[in-house]
PDB file of C-alpha atoms in Angstrom:
ATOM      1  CA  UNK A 899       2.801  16.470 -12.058  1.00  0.00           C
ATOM      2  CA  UNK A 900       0.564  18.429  -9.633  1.00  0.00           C
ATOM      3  CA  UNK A 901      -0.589  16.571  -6.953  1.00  0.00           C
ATOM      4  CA  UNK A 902      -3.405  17.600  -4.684  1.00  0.00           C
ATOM      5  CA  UNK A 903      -3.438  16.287  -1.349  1.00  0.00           C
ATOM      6  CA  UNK A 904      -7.219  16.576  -0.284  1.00  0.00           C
ATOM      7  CA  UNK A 905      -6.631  16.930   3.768  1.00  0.00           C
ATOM      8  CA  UNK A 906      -4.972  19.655   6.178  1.00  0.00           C
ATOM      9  CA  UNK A 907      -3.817  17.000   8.382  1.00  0.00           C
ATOM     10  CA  UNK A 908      -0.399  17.387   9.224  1.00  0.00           C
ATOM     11  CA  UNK A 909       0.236  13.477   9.865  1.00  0.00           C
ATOM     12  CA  UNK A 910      -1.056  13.082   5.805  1.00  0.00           C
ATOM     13  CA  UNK A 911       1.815  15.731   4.786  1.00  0.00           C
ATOM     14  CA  UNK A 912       4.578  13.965   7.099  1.00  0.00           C
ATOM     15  CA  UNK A 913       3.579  10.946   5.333  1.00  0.00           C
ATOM     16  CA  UNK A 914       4.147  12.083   1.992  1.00  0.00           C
ATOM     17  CA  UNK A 915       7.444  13.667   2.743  1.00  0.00           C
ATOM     18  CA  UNK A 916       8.584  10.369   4.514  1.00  0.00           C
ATOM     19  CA  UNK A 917       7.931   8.381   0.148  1.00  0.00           C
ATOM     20  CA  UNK A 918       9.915  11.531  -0.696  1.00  0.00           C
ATOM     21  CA  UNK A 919       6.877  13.505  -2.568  1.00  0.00           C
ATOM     22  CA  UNK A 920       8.018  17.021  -1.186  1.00  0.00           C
ATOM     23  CA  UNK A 921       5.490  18.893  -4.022  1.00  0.00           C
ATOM     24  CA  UNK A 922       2.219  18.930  -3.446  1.00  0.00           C
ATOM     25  CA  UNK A 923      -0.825  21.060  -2.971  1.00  0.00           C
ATOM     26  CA  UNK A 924      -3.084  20.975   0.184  1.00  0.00           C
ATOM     27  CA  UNK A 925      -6.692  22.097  -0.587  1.00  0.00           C
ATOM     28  CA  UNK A 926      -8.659  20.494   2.462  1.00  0.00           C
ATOM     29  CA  UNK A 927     -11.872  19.432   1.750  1.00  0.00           C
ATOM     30  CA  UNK A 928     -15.226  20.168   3.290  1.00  0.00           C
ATOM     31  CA  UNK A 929     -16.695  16.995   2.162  1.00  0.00           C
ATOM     32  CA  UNK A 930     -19.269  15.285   4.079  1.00  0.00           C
ATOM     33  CA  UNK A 931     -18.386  12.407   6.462  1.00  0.00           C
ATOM     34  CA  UNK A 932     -21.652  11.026   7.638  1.00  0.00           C
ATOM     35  CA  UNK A 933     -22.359   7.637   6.230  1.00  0.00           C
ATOM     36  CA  UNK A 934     -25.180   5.252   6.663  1.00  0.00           C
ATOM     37  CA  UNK A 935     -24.750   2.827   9.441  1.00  0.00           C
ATOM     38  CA  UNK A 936     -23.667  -0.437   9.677  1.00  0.00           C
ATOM     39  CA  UNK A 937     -21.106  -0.409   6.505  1.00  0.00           C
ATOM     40  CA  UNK A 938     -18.114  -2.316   6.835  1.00  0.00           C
ATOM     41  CA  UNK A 939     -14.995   0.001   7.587  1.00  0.00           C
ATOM     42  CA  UNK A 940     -13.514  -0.872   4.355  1.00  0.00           C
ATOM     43  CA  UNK A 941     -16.454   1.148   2.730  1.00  0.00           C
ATOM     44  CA  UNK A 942     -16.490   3.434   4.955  1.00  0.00           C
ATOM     45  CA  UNK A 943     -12.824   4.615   3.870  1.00  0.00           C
ATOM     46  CA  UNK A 944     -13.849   4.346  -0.061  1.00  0.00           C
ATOM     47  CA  UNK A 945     -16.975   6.410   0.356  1.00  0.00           C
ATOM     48  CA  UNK A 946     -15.237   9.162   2.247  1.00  0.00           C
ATOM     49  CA  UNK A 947     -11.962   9.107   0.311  1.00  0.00           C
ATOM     50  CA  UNK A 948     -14.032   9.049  -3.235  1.00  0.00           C
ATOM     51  CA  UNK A 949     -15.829  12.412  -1.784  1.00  0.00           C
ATOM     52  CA  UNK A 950     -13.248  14.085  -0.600  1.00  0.00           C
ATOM     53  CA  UNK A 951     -11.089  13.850  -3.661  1.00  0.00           C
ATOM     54  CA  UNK A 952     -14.491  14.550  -6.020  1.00  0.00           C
ATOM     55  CA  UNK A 953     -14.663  17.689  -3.689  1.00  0.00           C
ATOM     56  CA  UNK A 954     -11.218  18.890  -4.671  1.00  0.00           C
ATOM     57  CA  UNK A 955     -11.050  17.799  -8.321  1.00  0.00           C
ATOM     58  CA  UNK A 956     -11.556  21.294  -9.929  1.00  0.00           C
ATOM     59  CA  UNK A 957      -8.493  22.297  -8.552  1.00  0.00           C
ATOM     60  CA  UNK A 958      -6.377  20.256 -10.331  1.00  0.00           C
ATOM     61  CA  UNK A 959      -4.563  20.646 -13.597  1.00  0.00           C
ATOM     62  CA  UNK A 960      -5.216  18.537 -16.443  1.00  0.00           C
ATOM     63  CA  UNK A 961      -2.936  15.107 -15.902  1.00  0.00           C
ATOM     64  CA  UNK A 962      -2.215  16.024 -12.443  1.00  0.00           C
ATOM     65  CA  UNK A 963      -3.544  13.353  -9.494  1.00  0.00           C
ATOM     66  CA  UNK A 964      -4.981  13.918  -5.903  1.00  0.00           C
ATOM     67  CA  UNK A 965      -5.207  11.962  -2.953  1.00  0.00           C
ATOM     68  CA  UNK A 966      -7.720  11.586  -0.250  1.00  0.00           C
ATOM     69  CA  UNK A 967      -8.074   9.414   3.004  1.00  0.00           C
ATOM     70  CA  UNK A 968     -10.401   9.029   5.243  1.00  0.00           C
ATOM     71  CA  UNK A 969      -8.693   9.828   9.098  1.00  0.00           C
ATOM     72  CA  UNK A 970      -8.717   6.207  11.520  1.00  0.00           C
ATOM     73  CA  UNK A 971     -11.282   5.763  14.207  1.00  0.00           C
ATOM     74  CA  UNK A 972     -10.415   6.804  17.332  1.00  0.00           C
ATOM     75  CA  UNK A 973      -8.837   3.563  19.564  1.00  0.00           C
ATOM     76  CA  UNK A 974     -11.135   2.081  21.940  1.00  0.00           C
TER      77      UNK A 974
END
């Protein structure tokens, strides 16, 4: 299956490799992060996630899956 990770983030690729997918793609996406204010960080995460992987799904061959995240808010 080809899998598309949709981020250049190094933590997202040590992540993967820790549930033992080793083969993947990494096409990082350009997508835009500004959202309106006042949404609930839940949303937040399925807006952004839901464009990033949109922004990568022409890359992907037919039955093959990507994966997007939005990064966490910095602490404090």
């Amino acid at each position: 299956m080809d899998i598309i990770l949709a981020s250049g983030s190094p933590r997202r690729k040590q992540l993967l490799a820790q549930m033992g997918i080793e083969t993947f793609r990494v096409i990082s996406s350009d997508a835009d992060e500004t959202v309106e204010p006042g949404l609930s960080p839940a949303r937040i995460v399925e807006i952004l996630s839901a464009r990033k992987a949109e922004a990568v799904a022409d890359h992907a061959k037919p039955g093959g899956a990507g994966l997007a995240a939005r990064p966490p808010a910095p602490a404090g």
